[in-house]
Short mmCIF file of C-alpha atoms in Angstrom, two decimals:
data_model
loop_
_atom_site.label_atom_id
_atom_site.label_comp_id
_atom_site.label_asym_id
_atom_site.label_seq_id
_atom_site.Cartn_x
_atom_site.Cartn_y
_atom_site.Cartn_z
CA MET A 1277 113.98 45.58 124.92
CA GLY A 1278 112.27 43.30 122.44
CA PRO A 1279 108.72 43.80 121.21
CA ARG A 1280 105.90 42.85 123.54
CA ARG A 1281 104.20 39.63 122.65
CA PRO A 1282 100.89 38.26 123.86
CA ARG A 1283 101.01 35.65 126.56
CA ARG A 1284 100.64 32.13 125.21
CA VAL A 1285 98.83 29.61 127.34
CA GLY A 1286 97.56 26.12 126.87
CA GLY A 1287 100.08 23.60 128.05
CA ALA A 1288 103.46 22.59 129.34
CA GLY A 1289 106.55 23.88 127.61
CA LEU A 1290 104.84 27.00 126.22
CA LEU A 1291 106.57 30.33 126.45
CA ARG A 1292 105.21 33.33 128.29
CA SER A 1293 106.57 36.60 126.93
CA PRO A 1294 107.80 39.22 129.37
CA ARG A 1295 105.60 41.90 130.81
CA ARG A 1296 108.61 44.17 130.83
CA GLY A 1297 112.10 44.09 129.45
CA PRO A 1298 114.60 43.40 132.03
CA GLY A 1299 139.99 14.08 115.67
CA ALA A 1300 143.29 14.25 115.92
CA ARG A 1301 143.86 12.76 112.51
CA PRO A 1302 144.77 9.06 112.77
CA ALA A 1303 148.46 8.34 112.33
CA GLY A 1304 149.50 8.37 108.70
CA GLY A 1305 146.84 8.74 106.01
CA ARG A 1306 146.17 11.89 104.07
CA ASP A 1307 147.77 14.24 106.62
CA ASP A 1308 151.14 13.96 104.90
CA ARG A 1309 149.65 14.43 101.46
CA LEU A 1310 149.79 17.84 99.81
CA ALA A 1311 146.95 19.27 97.80
CA ARG A 1312 147.46 18.85 94.09
CA PRO A 1313 147.82 22.19 92.27
CA PRO A 1314 145.05 22.91 89.81
CA ARG A 1315 145.56 24.02 86.27
CA GLY A 1316 147.02 27.48 86.06
CA GLY A 1317 149.83 26.82 88.49
CA ARG A 1318 148.32 28.23 91.70
CA PRO A 1319 148.44 25.72 94.53
CA ALA A 1320 145.14 24.36 95.75
CA ILE A 1321 144.38 24.87 99.42
CA ASP A 1322 143.85 21.64 101.33
CA PRO A 1323 140.09 21.70 102.18
CA ALA A 1324 140.44 20.40 105.73
CA ARG A 1325 143.19 22.82 106.63
CA GLU A 1326 141.37 25.69 104.95
CA ALA A 1327 138.21 24.86 106.96
CA ALA A 1328 140.21 24.87 110.20
CA TYR A 1329 141.81 28.19 109.30
CA GLU A 1330 138.43 29.74 108.47
CA ALA A 1331 136.98 28.60 111.79
CA VAL A 1332 139.96 29.88 113.81
CA ALA A 1333 139.88 33.19 111.93
CA ALA A 1334 136.11 33.57 112.52
CA VAL A 1335 136.60 33.05 116.26
CA HIS A 1336 139.22 35.82 116.44
CA ARG A 1337 137.82 38.16 113.81
CA ASP A 1338 134.10 37.89 114.53
CA ASP A 1339 133.98 36.60 118.14
CA ALA A 1340 132.35 33.47 116.71
CA TYR A 1341 131.99 30.23 118.63
CA ALA A 1342 133.82 27.26 117.17
CA ASN A 1343 131.04 24.78 117.91
CA LEU A 1344 128.65 26.92 115.87
CA VAL A 1345 130.82 28.12 113.01
CA LEU A 1346 132.85 24.99 112.23
CA PRO A 1347 129.91 22.70 111.30
CA ARG A 1348 128.66 25.33 108.84
CA ILE A 1349 132.11 25.73 107.29
CA LEU A 1350 132.49 21.96 106.91
CA ARG A 1351 129.03 21.61 105.41
CA GLU A 1352 129.43 24.48 102.96
CA GLY A 1353 132.89 23.28 101.96
CA GLY A 1354 131.76 19.69 101.45
CA VAL A 1355 134.34 18.47 103.99
CA SER A 1356 133.31 15.17 105.55
CA GLY A 1357 134.59 11.88 106.96
CA ARG A 1358 138.27 11.77 107.85
CA ASP A 1359 138.83 15.26 106.44
CA ALA A 1360 136.15 16.65 108.79
CA ALA A 1361 137.70 14.82 111.75
CA PHE A 1362 141.10 16.27 110.86
CA ALA A 1363 139.67 19.78 110.52
CA THR A 1364 137.84 19.45 113.83
CA GLU A 1365 140.93 18.38 115.75
CA LEU A 1366 143.00 21.09 114.08
CA THR A 1367 140.43 23.79 114.88
CA TYR A 1368 139.77 22.87 118.50
CA GLY A 1369 143.38 22.04 119.23
CA THR A 1370 144.60 25.33 117.81
CA LEU A 1371 142.05 27.31 119.80
CA ARG A 1372 142.92 25.52 123.04
CA GLN A 1373 146.63 26.09 122.59
CA ILE A 1374 146.54 29.70 121.37
CA GLY A 1375 148.53 31.15 124.29
CA THR A 1376 151.37 28.65 123.94
CA LEU A 1377 151.31 28.72 120.14
CA ASP A 1378 151.53 32.51 120.19
CA ALA A 1379 154.56 32.43 122.46
CA ILE A 1380 156.31 30.02 120.08
CA VAL A 1381 155.28 31.90 116.93
CA ALA A 1382 156.48 35.17 118.47
CA ALA A 1383 159.86 33.65 119.32
CA ALA A 1384 160.24 32.14 115.84
CA ALA A 1385 159.15 35.37 114.14
CA ASP A 1386 161.20 37.55 116.48
CA ARG A 1387 158.25 39.88 116.94
CA PRO A 1388 155.07 39.96 119.10
CA VAL A 1389 152.12 38.20 117.51
CA ASP A 1390 150.05 41.40 117.64
CA ARG A 1391 152.46 42.82 115.05
CA ILE A 1392 151.66 40.02 112.59
CA ASP A 1393 148.84 40.58 110.10
CA PRO A 1394 145.79 38.77 111.58
CA PRO A 1395 145.16 36.40 108.62
CA VAL A 1396 148.84 35.42 108.60
CA ARG A 1397 148.86 35.08 112.39
CA ASP A 1398 145.90 32.66 112.36
CA ALA A 1399 147.43 30.64 109.53
CA LEU A 1400 150.71 30.39 111.48
CA ARG A 1401 148.81 29.20 114.54
CA VAL A 1402 147.17 26.44 112.50
CA GLY A 1403 150.51 25.47 110.98
CA ALA A 1404 152.31 25.52 114.31
CA TYR A 1405 149.68 23.27 115.87
CA GLN A 1406 150.26 20.68 113.14
CA LEU A 1407 154.01 20.80 113.66
CA LEU A 1408 153.90 20.58 117.46
CA HIS A 1409 150.79 18.52 118.27
CA MET A 1410 149.79 16.34 115.33
CA ARG A 1411 151.38 13.48 113.47
CA VAL A 1412 151.80 15.54 110.34
CA GLY A 1413 155.05 15.57 108.42
CA ALA A 1414 156.95 18.85 108.74
CA HIS A 1415 157.11 19.29 104.98
CA ALA A 1416 153.34 18.87 104.62
CA ALA A 1417 152.57 21.21 107.53
CA VAL A 1418 154.90 23.93 106.27
CA ALA A 1419 154.03 23.66 102.58
CA THR A 1420 150.25 23.63 103.02
CA THR A 1421 150.37 26.53 105.49
CA VAL A 1422 152.57 28.59 103.18
CA ASP A 1423 150.14 27.88 100.32
CA LEU A 1424 147.32 29.07 102.58
CA VAL A 1425 149.18 32.28 103.45
CA ARG A 1426 149.97 32.85 99.77
CA SER A 1427 146.25 32.70 98.99
CA LEU A 1428 145.48 35.17 101.80
CA VAL A 1429 148.38 37.63 101.77
CA PRO A 1430 150.68 36.76 98.85
CA GLY A 1431 153.52 38.98 100.02
CA ALA A 1432 153.73 37.20 103.38
CA ALA A 1433 154.43 33.70 102.02
CA GLY A 1434 158.20 34.00 102.47
CA PHE A 1435 157.80 35.26 106.03
CA ALA A 1436 155.44 32.40 106.88
CA ASN A 1437 157.84 29.85 105.36
CA ALA A 1438 160.74 31.18 107.46
CA VAL A 1439 158.72 31.23 110.70
CA LEU A 1440 157.36 27.70 110.25
CA ARG A 1441 160.78 26.30 109.39
CA ARG A 1442 162.15 27.79 112.59
CA ILE A 1443 159.29 26.28 114.58
CA ALA A 1444 159.98 22.90 112.95
CA GLU A 1445 163.56 22.96 114.27
CA ALA A 1446 162.34 21.81 117.73
CA ASP A 1447 159.44 19.79 119.08
CA ARG A 1448 156.98 21.15 121.63
CA SER A 1449 159.05 20.04 124.61
CA GLY A 1450 162.07 21.78 123.18
CA TRP A 1451 160.18 25.02 122.70
CA LEU A 1452 158.72 24.89 126.19
CA ALA A 1453 162.16 24.32 127.68
CA ARG A 1454 163.46 27.29 125.73
CA LEU A 1455 160.63 29.66 126.67
CA ALA A 1456 159.62 28.48 130.16
CA PRO A 1457 159.58 31.34 132.72
CA ALA A 1458 161.01 30.88 136.20
CA ASP A 1459 157.70 31.54 138.00
CA PRO A 1460 155.95 28.16 138.48
CA VAL A 1461 152.45 29.51 137.80
CA ALA A 1462 153.60 31.29 134.64
CA ARG A 1463 155.42 28.13 133.58
CA ALA A 1464 152.27 26.05 134.12
CA ALA A 1465 150.27 28.61 132.12
CA LEU A 1466 152.63 28.26 129.18
CA THR A 1467 152.91 24.47 129.43
CA HIS A 1468 149.17 23.86 129.72
CA ALA A 1469 147.95 26.74 127.53
CA HIS A 1470 145.81 28.61 130.08
CA PRO A 1471 145.97 32.26 131.17
CA GLU A 1472 147.84 32.73 134.42
CA TRP A 1473 144.77 34.01 136.29
CA ILE A 1474 142.91 30.77 135.54
CA VAL A 1475 145.89 28.71 136.70
CA ARG A 1476 145.87 30.64 139.99
CA ALA A 1477 142.12 30.11 140.37
CA PHE A 1478 142.57 26.35 139.94
CA VAL A 1479 145.43 26.35 142.47
CA ASP A 1480 143.24 28.21 144.98
CA ALA A 1481 140.38 25.74 144.49
CA LEU A 1482 142.49 22.57 144.55
CA GLY A 1483 145.12 23.59 147.08
CA SER A 1484 148.22 22.71 145.06
CA LEU A 1485 149.84 23.49 141.74
CA ASP A 1486 150.52 19.80 141.15
CA GLU A 1487 146.83 18.90 141.14
CA ALA A 1488 145.91 22.11 139.33
CA GLU A 1489 148.14 20.94 136.48
CA LEU A 1490 146.12 17.71 136.28
CA ALA A 1491 142.97 19.80 135.93
CA LEU A 1492 144.63 21.97 133.27
CA ASP A 1493 145.67 18.85 131.37
CA ALA A 1494 142.08 17.57 131.48
CA ASP A 1495 140.90 20.82 129.90
CA ASN A 1496 143.07 20.06 126.88
CA LEU A 1497 141.55 16.62 126.21
CA ARG A 1498 138.65 16.08 123.86
CA PRO A 1499 135.58 15.77 126.13
CA PRO A 1500 133.14 12.89 125.82
CA VAL A 1501 129.57 13.47 124.66
CA HIS A 1502 127.13 12.70 127.47
CA LEU A 1503 123.44 12.13 126.95
CA CYS A 1504 120.68 12.23 129.57
CA ALA A 1505 118.01 9.56 129.23
CA ARG A 1506 114.91 11.30 130.52
CA PRO A 1507 113.46 9.34 133.44
CA GLY A 1508 110.04 7.92 132.77
CA LEU A 1509 110.63 8.05 129.02
CA LEU A 1510 113.80 6.01 128.50
CA THR A 1511 116.38 4.16 130.59
CA PRO A 1512 120.12 4.62 130.09
CA ALA A 1513 120.44 0.91 129.35
CA GLU A 1514 117.84 1.17 126.59
CA LEU A 1515 119.49 4.24 125.14
CA ALA A 1516 122.99 2.76 125.26
CA ALA A 1517 121.78 -0.48 123.66
CA ALA A 1518 120.44 1.48 120.70
CA LEU A 1519 123.77 3.24 120.04
CA PRO A 1520 126.84 1.32 118.79
CA GLY A 1521 129.62 1.40 121.34
CA ALA A 1522 127.73 3.63 123.81
CA SER A 1523 127.83 2.92 127.54
CA VAL A 1524 125.93 4.02 130.62
CA GLY A 1525 127.54 6.77 132.67
CA ARG A 1526 129.67 6.15 135.73
CA TYR A 1527 127.69 8.16 138.27
CA SER A 1528 124.46 9.70 137.04
CA PRO A 1529 121.52 7.24 136.91
CA TYR A 1530 120.47 8.92 133.66
CA ALA A 1531 123.79 9.24 131.79
CA VAL A 1532 124.97 7.60 128.56
CA VAL A 1533 128.39 8.19 127.00
CA LEU A 1534 128.62 8.16 123.21
CA ALA A 1535 131.48 6.14 121.77
CA GLY A 1536 134.16 8.26 120.12
CA GLY A 1537 132.19 11.44 120.71
CA GLY A 1538 129.46 10.61 118.19
CA ASP A 1539 126.89 12.94 116.72
CA PRO A 1540 124.06 13.52 119.22
CA GLY A 1541 121.95 15.11 116.51
CA ALA A 1542 121.77 11.73 114.80
CA VAL A 1543 120.33 9.98 117.89
CA ALA A 1544 116.63 9.28 117.45
CA ALA A 1545 115.91 9.60 121.18
CA VAL A 1546 117.41 13.11 121.18
CA ARG A 1547 115.36 14.14 118.18
CA ASP A 1548 112.09 12.91 119.67
CA GLY A 1549 112.64 14.32 123.18
CA ARG A 1550 113.30 11.14 125.17
CA ALA A 1551 116.91 12.19 125.76
CA HIS A 1552 119.04 15.31 125.53
CA VAL A 1553 122.71 16.25 125.49
CA GLN A 1554 123.94 17.06 129.00
CA ASP A 1555 127.22 16.64 130.82
CA GLU A 1556 127.05 14.01 133.55
CA GLY A 1557 128.03 16.60 136.17
CA SER A 1558 125.06 18.77 135.22
CA GLN A 1559 122.80 15.75 135.62
CA LEU A 1560 124.21 15.03 139.07
CA VAL A 1561 123.67 18.51 140.48
CA ALA A 1562 120.09 18.74 139.16
CA ALA A 1563 119.30 15.26 140.48
CA ALA A 1564 120.71 16.22 143.91
CA LEU A 1565 118.13 18.98 144.23
CA ALA A 1566 115.32 16.67 143.15
CA GLY A 1567 116.49 13.82 145.40
CA ALA A 1568 116.94 15.64 148.71
CA PRO A 1569 114.04 14.94 151.14
CA LEU A 1570 111.42 17.56 151.78
CA ASP A 1571 108.66 17.85 154.39
CA GLY A 1572 105.22 18.91 153.25
CA ARG A 1573 104.09 19.67 149.73
CA ASP A 1574 106.44 18.98 146.85
CA ASP A 1575 104.75 19.82 143.58
CA THR A 1576 105.94 23.31 142.60
CA TRP A 1577 109.53 23.64 141.39
CA LEU A 1578 111.45 26.58 139.95
CA ASP A 1579 114.45 26.77 137.61
CA LEU A 1580 115.47 30.41 138.01
CA CYS A 1581 118.08 30.58 135.19
CA ALA A 1582 116.86 27.91 132.82
CA GLY A 1583 118.50 28.56 129.44
CA PRO A 1584 119.23 26.64 127.31
CA GLY A 1585 117.09 24.02 129.05
CA GLY A 1586 119.14 20.92 129.90
CA LYS A 1587 118.53 20.98 133.65
CA ALA A 1588 114.93 22.10 133.12
CA GLY A 1589 114.47 19.06 130.90
CA LEU A 1590 115.76 16.66 133.54
CA LEU A 1591 113.81 18.35 136.32
CA GLY A 1592 110.68 18.32 134.16
CA ALA A 1593 110.99 14.59 133.53
CA LEU A 1594 111.47 13.93 137.25
CA ALA A 1595 108.57 16.23 138.13
CA ALA A 1596 106.31 14.37 135.70
CA GLN A 1597 106.90 11.17 137.67
CA ARG A 1598 105.86 12.86 140.92
CA GLY A 1599 102.89 14.88 139.77
CA ALA A 1600 104.87 18.11 140.10
CA HIS A 1601 105.54 20.91 137.63
CA VAL A 1602 108.44 23.26 136.92
CA THR A 1603 108.44 26.99 136.22
CA ALA A 1604 111.49 27.69 134.03
CA VAL A 1605 112.67 31.30 133.97
CA GLU A 1606 115.03 32.74 131.35
CA VAL A 1607 115.77 36.44 130.88
CA ALA A 1608 116.95 36.26 127.25
CA HIS A 1609 114.03 35.72 124.89
CA HIS A 1610 115.90 33.54 122.37
CA ARG A 1611 117.17 31.32 125.19
CA ALA A 1612 113.67 31.14 126.68
CA GLU A 1613 112.49 29.83 123.32
CA LEU A 1614 115.22 27.17 123.49
CA VAL A 1615 113.97 26.15 126.93
CA ALA A 1616 110.39 25.90 125.70
CA ARG A 1617 111.46 23.68 122.81
CA ALA A 1618 113.76 21.58 125.00
CA THR A 1619 110.98 20.86 127.50
CA GLU A 1620 108.10 20.31 125.10
CA GLY A 1621 105.78 17.60 126.37
CA LEU A 1622 107.01 17.92 129.97
CA PRO A 1623 105.24 19.69 132.85
CA VAL A 1624 107.45 22.75 132.39
CA TYR A 1625 106.04 26.28 132.04
CA THR A 1626 108.63 28.61 130.50
CA ILE A 1627 108.55 32.34 131.16
CA ASN A 1628 110.76 35.03 129.69
CA ALA A 1629 111.51 37.11 132.77
CA ASP A 1630 114.27 38.23 135.10
CA GLY A 1631 114.73 35.76 137.95
CA ARG A 1632 115.43 38.64 140.31
CA ASP A 1633 111.77 39.69 139.98
CA VAL A 1634 110.60 37.21 142.63
CA GLY A 1635 107.73 38.82 144.52
CA LYS A 1636 107.11 41.32 141.72
CA ASP A 1637 106.12 39.01 138.86
CA PRO A 1638 102.84 37.18 139.59
CA ASP A 1639 104.35 33.98 138.13
CA LEU A 1640 107.20 34.24 140.66
CA PRO A 1641 105.45 34.58 144.02
CA ALA A 1642 107.56 34.89 147.14
CA GLY A 1643 107.47 31.66 149.12
CA GLY A 1644 105.68 29.91 146.29
CA PHE A 1645 108.10 27.12 145.41
CA ASP A 1646 109.17 23.89 147.07
CA ARG A 1647 112.45 23.38 145.20
CA VAL A 1648 114.47 26.09 143.45
CA LEU A 1649 117.45 25.68 141.16
CA VAL A 1650 119.83 28.60 140.60
CA ASP A 1651 122.10 27.54 137.74
CA ALA A 1652 123.77 30.92 137.78
CA PRO A 1653 125.51 32.69 134.89
CA CYS A 1654 129.24 32.33 135.46
CA THR A 1655 132.64 32.49 133.79
CA GLY A 1656 132.26 28.91 132.54
CA LEU A 1657 135.77 27.98 133.70
CA GLY A 1658 134.44 24.51 134.48
CA ALA A 1659 133.69 23.75 130.82
CA LEU A 1660 136.84 25.00 129.13
CA ARG A 1661 137.42 21.59 127.54
CA ARG A 1662 134.13 22.04 125.63
CA ARG A 1663 134.61 25.73 124.73
CA PRO A 1664 138.20 26.08 123.56
CA GLU A 1665 138.03 29.81 122.85
CA ALA A 1666 136.54 30.69 126.26
CA ARG A 1667 139.78 30.53 128.24
CA TRP A 1668 141.26 33.34 126.11
CA ARG A 1669 138.09 35.47 126.08
CA ARG A 1670 137.37 35.50 129.79
CA GLN A 1671 139.17 38.10 131.92
CA PRO A 1672 139.40 38.68 135.68
CA SER A 1673 137.35 41.83 135.10
CA ASP A 1674 134.39 39.57 134.20
CA LEU A 1675 134.14 38.35 137.78
CA PRO A 1676 132.69 41.36 139.66
CA PRO A 1677 129.53 41.78 137.55
CA LEU A 1678 128.99 38.02 137.39
CA THR A 1679 129.40 37.43 141.11
CA ARG A 1680 127.09 40.36 141.84
CA LEU A 1681 124.45 38.81 139.57
CA GLN A 1682 124.96 35.36 141.11
CA ARG A 1683 124.36 36.69 144.61
CA GLU A 1684 121.31 38.69 143.55
CA LEU A 1685 119.78 35.61 141.91
CA LEU A 1686 120.56 33.47 144.94
CA ARG A 1687 118.95 35.97 147.30
CA ALA A 1688 115.91 36.01 145.01
CA ALA A 1689 115.80 32.22 145.28
CA PHE A 1690 115.79 32.46 149.07
CA HIS A 1691 112.64 34.59 148.77
CA ALA A 1692 111.08 32.27 146.17
CA VAL A 1693 111.36 29.07 148.22
CA ARG A 1694 108.80 28.33 150.90
CA PRO A 1695 109.79 27.68 154.52
CA GLY A 1696 111.12 24.13 154.63
CA GLY A 1697 111.95 24.19 150.92
CA LEU A 1698 115.30 23.71 149.23
CA VAL A 1699 117.53 25.84 147.01
CA ALA A 1700 120.36 24.41 144.92
CA TYR A 1701 123.05 26.86 143.81
CA VAL A 1702 125.03 25.60 140.82
CA THR A 1703 127.84 27.07 138.74
CA CYS A 1704 129.97 25.59 135.99
CA SER A 1705 133.07 27.15 137.50
CA PRO A 1706 135.55 26.19 140.22
CA HIS A 1707 136.56 29.81 140.88
CA GLN A 1708 136.06 30.34 144.59
CA ALA A 1709 134.60 33.80 144.08
CA GLU A 1710 131.76 32.16 142.13
CA THR A 1711 131.30 29.18 144.42
CA GLU A 1712 131.86 29.24 148.17
CA VAL A 1713 132.18 33.01 148.38
CA SER A 1714 129.01 33.68 146.37
CA VAL A 1715 127.03 31.32 148.61
CA THR A 1716 128.41 32.78 151.82
CA GLU A 1717 127.91 36.38 150.73
CA ALA A 1718 124.37 35.81 149.44
CA ALA A 1719 123.36 34.13 152.70
CA ARG A 1720 125.01 36.86 154.78
CA ARG A 1721 123.25 39.67 152.92
CA SER A 1722 119.86 38.00 152.70
CA ASP A 1723 116.97 39.01 154.95
CA VAL A 1724 115.74 35.39 154.66
CA ASP A 1725 117.45 32.84 156.89
CA VAL A 1726 118.87 29.77 155.16
CA ASP A 1727 120.93 26.82 156.36
CA LEU A 1728 123.49 24.90 154.33
CA VAL A 1729 122.60 21.23 153.83
CA ASP A 1730 125.29 18.64 153.18
CA VAL A 1731 124.76 17.76 149.53
CA ARG A 1732 126.99 14.67 149.54
CA PRO A 1733 124.27 12.18 150.66
CA TYR A 1734 122.27 13.14 147.56
CA LEU A 1735 125.08 12.37 145.15
CA PRO A 1736 126.06 8.78 144.21
CA SER A 1737 127.97 6.97 146.94
CA SER A 1738 130.41 5.81 144.26
CA LEU A 1739 131.45 9.41 143.49
CA PRO A 1740 135.14 9.73 144.53
CA GLU A 1741 136.76 12.69 146.22
CA ALA A 1742 133.54 14.50 147.08
CA GLY A 1743 135.35 16.48 149.79
CA THR A 1744 134.31 17.24 153.34
CA GLY A 1745 131.03 19.00 152.47
CA PRO A 1746 128.61 20.55 152.80
CA THR A 1747 129.20 21.72 149.20
CA VAL A 1748 130.71 19.64 146.40
CA GLN A 1749 133.03 20.61 143.56
CA LEU A 1750 133.30 18.23 140.61
CA TRP A 1751 136.36 18.15 138.33
CA PRO A 1752 137.20 16.72 134.90
CA HIS A 1753 140.40 15.09 136.13
CA ARG A 1754 138.69 13.50 139.15
CA HIS A 1755 135.22 12.68 137.90
CA GLY A 1756 135.29 12.95 134.11
CA THR A 1757 132.63 15.69 134.29
CA ASP A 1758 132.66 19.42 133.82
CA ALA A 1759 133.84 21.28 136.93
CA MET A 1760 130.37 21.80 138.39
CA PHE A 1761 129.87 23.25 141.87
CA VAL A 1762 126.72 22.60 143.93
CA ALA A 1763 125.49 23.93 147.27
CA LEU A 1764 122.17 22.95 148.84
CA LEU A 1765 120.37 25.31 151.23
CA ARG A 1766 117.16 24.95 153.19
CA ARG A 1767 114.91 27.77 154.33
CA PRO A 1768 113.90 27.01 157.94
#
């Protein structure tokens, strides 16, 4: 439990403390160029490859997150421009492909990867990715990786050289043909670099292995950067016009897609609060809650799991246009601070509390809200393309505590919403235990009656393959969004 802090009041976006604790490198170019050895005879380590290795090693050694650690490594190493793009592709690509790379490294080394010294293992992963996935000459990939291993574990340089030369004897297709298991799910897991349990979850959600493989493929593509132009402050057309090569989104009325990924931190509208970074799917599910019709009053909204604040920001901008306000709840104090900063200037009141305390916390009165969003903590299987390390960190054992929490939060939302009000349940996961089953079980166990509402009329009519309702599951391979799930429920 963190230290108690005094309540801060005085305006929207302020934080109330708790009362209690609860690129791939372009073809050609410098990729095939070796680092020039410095004086003294020791080979220099290529800065881009060294940065990628350090990021991959930090993820495995320190449980770091690539999107947080890599920018710091690049900045501290003075790696920029094309070198930074190369390092970024090498880092994210290696992390996405770890399972498949490990199978190939193990075969080439004739030993399990867990019997290889961790620094050498990570260097071999980085080298193998260059050989099998990037347009890097074999000599350059092998030599630079061996130099890297020599700088880390000098006695392992010969071993690394032998393993990489064996890997270079076949391309990726050849290795997959050699190692592919007979079981189709296991074969898809190896081919598409996902754990088998995630492959099975995608098959269950989509109904066929063939389409599941399309979804797995989409997870391995570099995702676009989506921005949300906050309604009432900026239009998508205005935002796109100010950014070279940017375009408005396909479905969300607030979305803009940055050309070539881009750096959202460099966008003036993001810095001054007129826009924020948010996947188009996240925009769609928040807008569905705000857009569904409601009888009676409609000025008190609740975001029950608000961190880090993207959906609260969109809801706050929409609420401002209607004379409404949003209470944004986040149980982790540092994430609550992120919400408060993300919603500054909007009619959003952020509290650091447990969303399950509806009816106990005076700021969370039972029956006190017209619209309630439950963007529940989940496995994040719907955003694996954005978090390359997540697929290897998540385990089936994560599901029981998460689904229990999801259902508790959803039942709390049923108590928080007034009769006639609406609850949107959202997860960034297509796993059926976190989607349809969580909704069904929460409704079944609740002492508050709720009815499912078909959410499809409140999503764009141009959205393809929205299913038969009443819930909707988005997919990267179908919609170009994260795999967001949304259910809409009304309290009679």
